[in-house]
Amino acid sequence: MITINENFLKLQASYLFSNIAKRVSSFQNNHPEIDIIKLGIGDVTKGLPKVCIDALHKAVDEMADDASFRGYGPEQGYAFLREAIATHDFQNRGADITADEIFISDGAKCDTGNFQELFDQDITVAIPDPVYPVYLDTNVMAGRTGNYQDGRYQNIVYMDSRKENDFTPQLPEERVDLIYLCFPNNPTGSTITRDELAEWVAYAKENKALILFDAAYESFISDASLPKSIFEIAGAREVAVEFRSFSKNAGFTGTRCAYTVVPKECRAFAGKGEKYLLHELWNRRQCTKFNGVSYPVQRAAEAVYSDEGQAQVTELIAYYLKNAALICEKMEALGYTYAGGANSPYIWVDGKMKSWDFFDMLLDKTGVVCTPGAGFGRCGEGFIRISAFNSYENVKNAMERIEKLL
Ligand code: PLP
């Protein structure tokens, strides 16, 4: 008899986006004359930078010719891209990361979801609330949690992110082994200072723990005092893995390219305390289960690091940050408090009522779609996430409608 992994039965159906879609479609049916403005999703809306398109075209042409054709590439990614990343994203910022510590992949979603495979089932996992759901659900699938009760899985250490702690999780009181951090944060848009991040690194050292640091939104950091990488913190090489993506900086959500940094010293332990290097284990895992990102896509990602590419990406980010600034300005003028927006495409607004009530009010009265915070975890109740990923015209129009309503 073929039997299933019953851990999958513990998973809560992801009602959030299907529920939103259902309500939006019913509203549209009842009000076909209203032009709905979506500020709910985390997907980018602008086309790829021109340098990326040019690089894609050139690489596709290379694939047509026997002399320049490329078949299977290295599972870890081509050296040209790994070297560009190491230089620009790390060494130029004083972070000591080399090209061979970088693993190119087709998404930070897969990597943040897959990395937990390297660890024992009995480890204690600490996850922020509210959270990007992939960290939680993949640990549920792996059998590290108990059942879902009162809005939470048993055996997970939830790290509350609330107004009182600036939406930045505090060090857990109990010992934990695996810690997920995401800055700038999805969904709250909060950031972390160097000193705060250094405390996490010290905690991980002291407790022989590991930090999985998701920096998918790092390119939105405009405050120079904030760290973009955990590897800007001394000592992090031993205790942290970092995830990055080209999705949000260069608009690769549909093109797919990301990378994971696993420093050579980064370690975990076997049952009797023997030290093992995660670089070797992740390399083994990737070589077994992954066959690399397509050559044209890696060339397109490489183009991001040219002078022209950097200028075009800066322009793209500035476009979305201008949207975010407008949303912050208007919500503040209307008397709402919020987090994020300054170094993040997300604005986390205290709706002063239940998340879904605010969502319904906004949709029914203005035709604007946001994301109810309660969908990201228990601590998200009462908040809504507004995304800056849309055209400036649409954001302006949405904010005018909201101003009239509130
Ligand atoms: N990490 C966070 C925090 C995200 O919000 C997202 C996407 O929304 C991802 C990772 C996924 O990135 P990718 O498109 O590279 O899979």
Coordinates of C-alpha atoms and ligand atoms in Angstrom, one line a residue:
M1 CA 0.0 0.0 0.0
I2 CA 1.3 3.4 -0.9
T3 CA 1.1 5.7 2.1
I4 CA 1.4 9.4 2.2
N5 CA 3.6 11.7 4.3
E6 CA 0.9 12.6 6.8
N7 CA 2.7 15.8 7.8
F8 CA 1.1 17.2 4.6
L9 CA -2.3 16.7 6.3
K10 CA -1.3 19.1 9.1
L11 CA -0.8 22.0 6.6
Q12 CA -3.5 24.7 6.7
A13 CA -4.9 25.4 3.3
S14 CA -3.5 28.8 2.1
Y15 CA -6.7 30.7 2.2
L16 CA -5.1 34.0 2.0
F17 CA -4.6 34.7 -1.7
S18 CA -7.5 32.4 -2.8
N19 CA -9.8 34.2 -0.4
I20 CA -8.7 37.6 -1.7
A21 CA -9.1 36.4 -5.3
K22 CA -12.7 35.2 -4.5
R23 CA -13.7 38.5 -2.9
V24 CA -12.1 40.6 -5.6
S25 CA -13.9 38.6 -8.4
S26 CA -17.2 38.8 -6.6
F27 CA -16.8 42.6 -6.2
Q28 CA -15.9 42.9 -9.9
N29 CA -19.0 41.0 -10.9
N30 CA -21.2 43.2 -8.9
H31 CA -19.4 46.4 -10.0
P32 CA -18.1 45.9 -13.5
E33 CA -17.8 49.7 -13.9
I34 CA -15.1 50.0 -11.2
D35 CA -11.5 49.7 -12.2
I36 CA -9.9 47.6 -9.4
I37 CA -6.4 48.7 -8.3
K38 CA -4.3 45.8 -6.8
L39 CA -1.9 46.8 -4.1
G40 CA -2.0 43.4 -2.6
I41 CA 0.4 41.1 -4.3
G42 CA 4.2 41.0 -3.9
D43 CA 4.9 40.7 -7.6
V44 CA 6.7 43.4 -9.6
T45 CA 4.9 45.2 -12.4
K46 CA 7.6 46.8 -14.5
G47 CA 9.5 45.2 -17.4
L48 CA 13.0 43.8 -17.1
P49 CA 15.9 46.3 -17.3
K50 CA 17.1 46.8 -20.9
V51 CA 20.6 45.4 -20.1
C52 CA 19.0 42.1 -19.0
I53 CA 16.9 41.9 -22.2
D54 CA 20.0 42.6 -24.4
A55 CA 21.9 39.9 -22.5
L56 CA 19.1 37.4 -22.9
H57 CA 18.9 38.0 -26.6
K58 CA 22.6 37.6 -27.0
A59 CA 22.7 34.4 -25.0
V60 CA 19.7 32.9 -26.9
D61 CA 21.6 33.5 -30.2
E62 CA 24.7 31.8 -28.7
M63 CA 22.5 28.8 -28.0
A64 CA 21.6 28.5 -31.7
D65 CA 25.2 28.0 -32.8
D66 CA 27.1 24.7 -32.2
A67 CA 30.3 26.6 -31.4
S68 CA 28.8 28.6 -28.6
F69 CA 25.9 26.3 -27.5
R70 CA 25.8 25.4 -23.8
G71 CA 24.3 22.2 -22.4
Y72 CA 24.2 21.3 -18.8
G73 CA 25.9 23.9 -16.8
P74 CA 27.6 23.7 -13.4
E75 CA 24.9 22.9 -10.7
Q76 CA 26.3 25.7 -8.6
G77 CA 26.0 28.2 -11.4
Y78 CA 28.4 29.7 -13.9
A79 CA 31.6 31.3 -12.6
F80 CA 30.9 34.6 -14.5
L81 CA 27.7 35.1 -12.4
R82 CA 29.1 33.9 -9.1
E83 CA 32.2 36.1 -9.4
A84 CA 30.1 39.2 -10.3
I85 CA 27.9 38.5 -7.2
A86 CA 30.8 38.0 -4.9
T87 CA 32.5 41.2 -6.0
H88 CA 29.5 43.5 -6.1
D89 CA 27.1 42.3 -3.5
F90 CA 29.7 41.3 -0.9
Q91 CA 33.3 42.2 -1.3
N92 CA 32.6 45.8 -2.3
R93 CA 30.6 46.1 1.0
G94 CA 33.3 44.7 3.1
A95 CA 31.7 41.2 3.4
D96 CA 34.3 38.5 2.9
I97 CA 32.4 36.1 0.6
T98 CA 34.0 34.3 -2.4
A99 CA 32.5 33.1 -5.6
D100 CA 32.7 29.5 -4.7
E101 CA 30.5 30.1 -1.6
I102 CA 27.6 31.2 -3.9
F103 CA 25.0 28.7 -5.2
I104 CA 22.9 30.1 -8.1
S105 CA 19.3 28.8 -8.1
D106 CA 15.9 29.4 -9.7
G107 CA 14.4 31.1 -6.6
A108 CA 14.8 32.2 -3.0
K109 CA 11.4 30.5 -2.5
C110 CA 12.9 27.0 -3.3
D111 CA 16.1 27.6 -1.4
T112 CA 14.5 29.0 1.8
G113 CA 12.1 26.0 1.5
N114 CA 14.7 23.4 0.8
F115 CA 17.5 24.3 3.1
Q116 CA 15.9 22.7 6.1
E117 CA 16.4 19.3 4.5
L118 CA 19.9 19.4 5.8
F119 CA 18.8 19.2 9.4
D120 CA 17.5 16.7 11.9
Q121 CA 13.9 16.3 12.5
D122 CA 14.2 17.0 16.2
I123 CA 15.8 20.4 16.1
T124 CA 13.9 23.4 17.5
V125 CA 12.9 25.9 14.9
A126 CA 12.2 29.6 15.6
I127 CA 10.0 31.5 13.0
P128 CA 8.8 35.1 13.1
D129 CA 5.1 35.9 13.3
P130 CA 3.9 37.4 10.9
V131 CA 5.9 35.5 8.3
Y132 CA 6.5 34.6 4.7
P133 CA 4.7 31.3 4.9
V134 CA 7.4 29.1 3.1
Y135 CA 9.6 28.8 6.2
L136 CA 6.8 27.5 8.3
D137 CA 5.1 25.2 5.8
T138 CA 8.3 23.4 4.7
N139 CA 9.1 22.6 8.4
V140 CA 5.5 21.3 8.7
M141 CA 6.0 19.1 5.7
A142 CA 9.3 17.8 7.1
G143 CA 7.5 16.7 10.3
R144 CA 9.1 19.1 12.7
T145 CA 5.8 20.4 14.1
G146 CA 2.8 19.1 15.9
N147 CA -0.7 19.9 14.9
Y148 CA -2.2 23.3 14.2
Q149 CA -4.1 24.7 17.2
D150 CA -5.4 28.1 17.9
G151 CA -3.7 29.6 14.9
R152 CA -0.3 28.1 15.5
Y153 CA 1.6 24.8 15.0
Q154 CA 2.8 23.0 18.1
N155 CA 6.6 22.6 18.6
I156 CA 7.5 25.8 16.7
V157 CA 9.0 28.7 18.6
Y158 CA 7.1 31.8 17.3
M159 CA 8.9 35.1 17.5
D160 CA 6.3 37.8 17.8
S161 CA 6.8 40.9 15.7
R162 CA 4.7 43.6 17.1
K163 CA 4.6 47.4 17.3
E164 CA 6.2 47.2 20.8
N165 CA 9.4 45.7 19.3
D166 CA 9.3 47.7 16.1
F167 CA 8.3 44.5 14.3
T168 CA 11.7 43.0 14.9
P169 CA 11.7 39.6 16.6
Q170 CA 13.6 39.4 19.9
L171 CA 16.1 36.7 20.9
P172 CA 14.1 33.7 22.1
E173 CA 14.1 33.0 25.8
E174 CA 14.5 29.2 25.2
R175 CA 17.3 27.6 23.3
V176 CA 16.6 27.2 19.6
D177 CA 18.6 25.5 16.8
L178 CA 17.4 27.0 13.6
I179 CA 16.3 30.6 13.2
Y180 CA 14.6 32.2 10.2
L181 CA 15.1 36.0 9.8
C182 CA 13.9 38.1 6.9
F183 CA 15.1 41.8 6.5
P184 CA 13.8 44.0 5.0
N185 CA 10.8 42.0 6.2
N186 CA 7.9 40.5 4.3
P187 CA 5.2 41.4 5.3
T188 CA 6.0 44.1 7.8
G189 CA 8.6 46.0 5.8
S190 CA 10.7 46.4 9.0
T191 CA 14.5 46.5 9.0
I192 CA 17.3 45.4 11.4
T193 CA 20.3 47.4 12.6
R194 CA 23.9 46.1 12.6
D195 CA 23.9 46.0 16.4
E196 CA 20.6 44.0 16.5
L197 CA 21.9 41.6 13.9
A198 CA 25.2 41.2 15.8
E199 CA 23.1 40.0 18.8
W200 CA 21.6 37.3 16.7
V201 CA 25.0 36.2 15.4
A202 CA 26.3 36.1 19.0
Y203 CA 23.2 34.1 20.1
A204 CA 23.8 31.6 17.3
K205 CA 27.4 31.2 18.3
E206 CA 26.7 30.7 21.9
N207 CA 23.9 28.2 21.3
K208 CA 25.5 26.4 18.3
A209 CA 22.5 27.5 16.3
L210 CA 22.1 28.5 12.6
I211 CA 20.5 31.6 11.1
L212 CA 18.8 31.4 7.7
F213 CA 18.8 35.0 6.6
D214 CA 16.4 35.9 3.8
A215 CA 17.6 39.2 2.2
A216 CA 15.3 39.0 -0.9
Y217 CA 14.4 42.7 -0.5
E218 CA 17.9 44.0 0.3
S219 CA 18.0 46.3 -2.8
F220 CA 15.2 48.4 -1.2
I221 CA 17.5 49.5 1.6
S222 CA 18.4 53.1 1.1
D223 CA 19.5 53.9 4.7
A224 CA 23.3 53.5 4.5
S225 CA 23.5 52.6 8.2
L226 CA 21.5 49.4 7.7
P227 CA 23.2 46.1 6.8
K228 CA 22.3 44.6 3.4
S229 CA 23.9 41.2 4.2
I230 CA 24.3 39.3 7.5
F231 CA 27.9 38.8 6.3
E232 CA 28.6 42.4 7.1
I233 CA 28.5 41.3 10.7
A234 CA 31.8 39.9 12.1
G235 CA 31.5 36.2 12.9
A236 CA 28.5 35.5 10.8
R237 CA 30.3 33.2 8.4
E238 CA 30.3 30.4 10.9
V239 CA 26.6 30.7 11.8
A240 CA 24.6 32.0 8.9
V241 CA 23.3 31.2 5.4
E242 CA 21.9 34.0 3.2
F243 CA 19.3 33.9 0.5
R244 CA 19.1 36.6 -2.2
S245 CA 17.0 36.9 -5.3
F246 CA 16.9 38.8 -8.6
S247 CA 13.1 38.8 -8.4
K248 CA 12.6 42.1 -6.6
N249 CA 15.7 44.1 -7.6
A250 CA 15.7 43.4 -11.4
G251 CA 12.1 42.1 -11.8
F252 CA 13.0 38.4 -12.4
T253 CA 9.8 37.0 -10.7
G254 CA 8.9 35.4 -14.0
T255 CA 12.5 34.9 -15.3
R256 CA 13.7 33.1 -12.2
C257 CA 17.2 33.6 -10.8
A258 CA 18.4 33.8 -7.2
Y259 CA 21.3 32.6 -5.1
T260 CA 22.2 31.2 -1.7
V261 CA 25.4 32.0 0.2
V262 CA 26.9 29.2 2.3
P263 CA 30.3 30.2 3.7
K264 CA 32.9 27.5 3.9
E265 CA 33.1 27.7 7.7
C266 CA 29.3 27.5 8.2
R267 CA 28.7 24.5 10.4
A268 CA 26.1 22.2 12.0
F269 CA 26.6 19.2 14.2
A270 CA 26.0 15.5 14.2
G271 CA 24.4 13.8 17.2
K272 CA 27.6 13.4 19.2
G273 CA 28.7 17.0 18.5
E274 CA 30.9 16.3 15.5
K275 CA 31.1 19.4 13.3
Y276 CA 30.0 19.2 9.6
L277 CA 30.3 21.9 7.0
L278 CA 27.0 23.0 5.4
H279 CA 28.8 24.1 2.3
E280 CA 29.6 20.5 1.5
L281 CA 26.1 19.2 2.4
W282 CA 24.3 21.9 0.4
N283 CA 26.6 21.2 -2.5
R284 CA 25.8 17.5 -2.3
R285 CA 22.1 18.3 -2.1
Q286 CA 22.1 20.6 -5.0
C287 CA 24.2 18.3 -7.2
T288 CA 21.7 15.5 -6.5
K289 CA 18.4 17.4 -6.9
F290 CA 19.1 20.4 -9.1
N291 CA 20.5 20.9 -12.6
G292 CA 21.2 24.6 -12.6
V293 CA 19.6 27.8 -14.0
S294 CA 19.4 28.2 -17.8
Y295 CA 22.5 29.9 -19.4
P296 CA 20.5 32.9 -20.9
V297 CA 19.0 33.7 -17.5
Q298 CA 22.4 33.6 -15.8
R299 CA 23.7 36.0 -18.5
A300 CA 20.7 38.3 -17.9
A301 CA 21.5 38.2 -14.1
E302 CA 25.1 38.9 -14.8
A303 CA 24.1 42.0 -16.7
V304 CA 22.6 43.5 -13.6
Y305 CA 26.2 44.1 -12.3
S306 CA 27.4 46.1 -15.3
D307 CA 27.5 49.9 -14.7
E308 CA 24.5 50.3 -17.0
G309 CA 22.7 47.5 -15.2
Q310 CA 23.3 49.0 -11.8
A311 CA 21.9 52.3 -13.0
Q312 CA 18.8 50.6 -14.5
V313 CA 18.2 48.6 -11.3
T314 CA 18.6 51.7 -9.1
E315 CA 16.0 53.5 -11.3
L316 CA 13.5 50.5 -10.9
I317 CA 13.9 50.4 -7.2
A318 CA 13.5 54.2 -6.9
Y319 CA 10.3 54.0 -8.9
Y320 CA 8.7 51.5 -6.4
L321 CA 10.1 53.4 -3.4
K322 CA 8.5 56.6 -4.7
N323 CA 5.2 54.7 -4.7
A324 CA 5.9 53.5 -1.2
A325 CA 6.7 57.1 0.0
L326 CA 3.3 58.3 -1.4
I327 CA 1.4 55.5 0.4
C328 CA 3.2 56.3 3.7
E329 CA 2.6 60.0 3.3
K330 CA -1.1 59.6 2.6
M331 CA -1.7 57.0 5.3
E332 CA 0.1 59.1 7.9
A333 CA -2.0 62.2 6.9
L334 CA -5.1 60.1 7.4
G335 CA -4.0 59.3 11.0
Y336 CA -2.7 55.7 10.5
T337 CA 0.5 54.4 11.9
Y338 CA 2.6 52.0 9.8
A339 CA 6.0 50.2 9.5
G340 CA 8.1 49.8 6.4
G341 CA 7.9 51.8 3.2
A342 CA 11.2 53.6 3.6
N343 CA 13.6 50.6 2.9
S344 CA 10.9 48.2 1.7
P345 CA 8.2 47.9 -1.0
Y346 CA 5.7 47.0 1.8
I347 CA 3.8 49.2 4.1
W348 CA 2.4 47.5 7.2
V349 CA -0.5 49.6 8.3
D350 CA -2.3 49.4 11.7
G351 CA -5.9 49.3 10.4
K352 CA -7.4 49.9 13.8
M353 CA -9.9 47.1 13.1
K354 CA -9.8 43.4 12.1
S355 CA -7.6 42.8 9.1
W356 CA -10.3 41.3 6.9
D357 CA -12.8 44.0 7.9
F358 CA -10.3 46.7 6.7
F359 CA -9.7 44.7 3.5
D360 CA -13.5 44.4 2.8
M361 CA -14.1 48.1 3.6
L362 CA -11.3 49.1 1.2
L363 CA -12.4 46.8 -1.6
D364 CA -16.1 47.6 -1.2
K365 CA -15.8 51.3 -0.9
T366 CA -12.8 52.1 -3.2
G367 CA -12.0 49.1 -5.4
V368 CA -8.5 49.0 -3.9
V369 CA -7.0 45.6 -2.9
C370 CA -4.6 45.2 0.0
T371 CA -3.5 42.1 1.9
P372 CA -5.0 41.3 5.3
G373 CA -2.2 41.0 7.8
A374 CA -3.9 38.2 9.7
G375 CA -3.1 35.9 6.7
F376 CA 0.6 36.1 7.6
G377 CA 0.2 34.9 11.2
R378 CA -1.6 35.6 14.5
C379 CA 0.4 38.8 15.1
G380 CA -0.7 40.2 11.8
E381 CA -4.3 40.5 13.0
G382 CA -5.4 44.2 12.9
F383 CA -2.8 45.1 10.2
I384 CA -3.0 45.3 6.4
R385 CA 0.0 45.1 4.0
I386 CA 0.0 47.6 1.1
S387 CA 2.4 46.8 -1.7
A388 CA 4.2 49.5 -3.7
F389 CA 4.4 47.2 -6.7
N390 CA 2.2 48.9 -9.2
S391 CA 2.4 52.0 -11.5
Y392 CA 2.7 55.4 -9.9
E393 CA -0.5 56.4 -11.6
N394 CA -2.4 53.5 -10.1
V395 CA -0.9 54.1 -6.6
K396 CA -1.8 57.8 -6.8
N397 CA -5.3 57.0 -7.9
A398 CA -5.7 54.3 -5.2
M399 CA -4.5 56.8 -2.5
E400 CA -7.0 59.5 -3.8
R401 CA -9.8 57.0 -3.4
I402 CA -8.7 56.0 0.1
E403 CA -8.4 59.6 1.1
K404 CA -12.0 60.2 0.1
L405 CA -13.1 57.1 2.1
L406 CA -11.2 57.6 5.3
Ligands
PLP1 N1 11.6 35.5 0.2 C1 10.7 36.4 0.5 C2 10.7 37.1 1.9 C3 9.7 36.8 -0.4 O1 8.8 37.6 -0.1 C4 9.7 36.1 -1.7 C5 8.7 36.4 -2.7 O2 7.8 37.1 -2.6 C6 10.7 35.2 -1.9 C7 11.7 34.9 -0.9 C8 10.8 34.5 -3.2 O3 11.7 34.9 -4.1 P1 11.9 34.2 -5.5 O4 11.1 34.9 -6.5 O5 13.4 34.3 -5.7 O6 11.6 32.7 -5.3

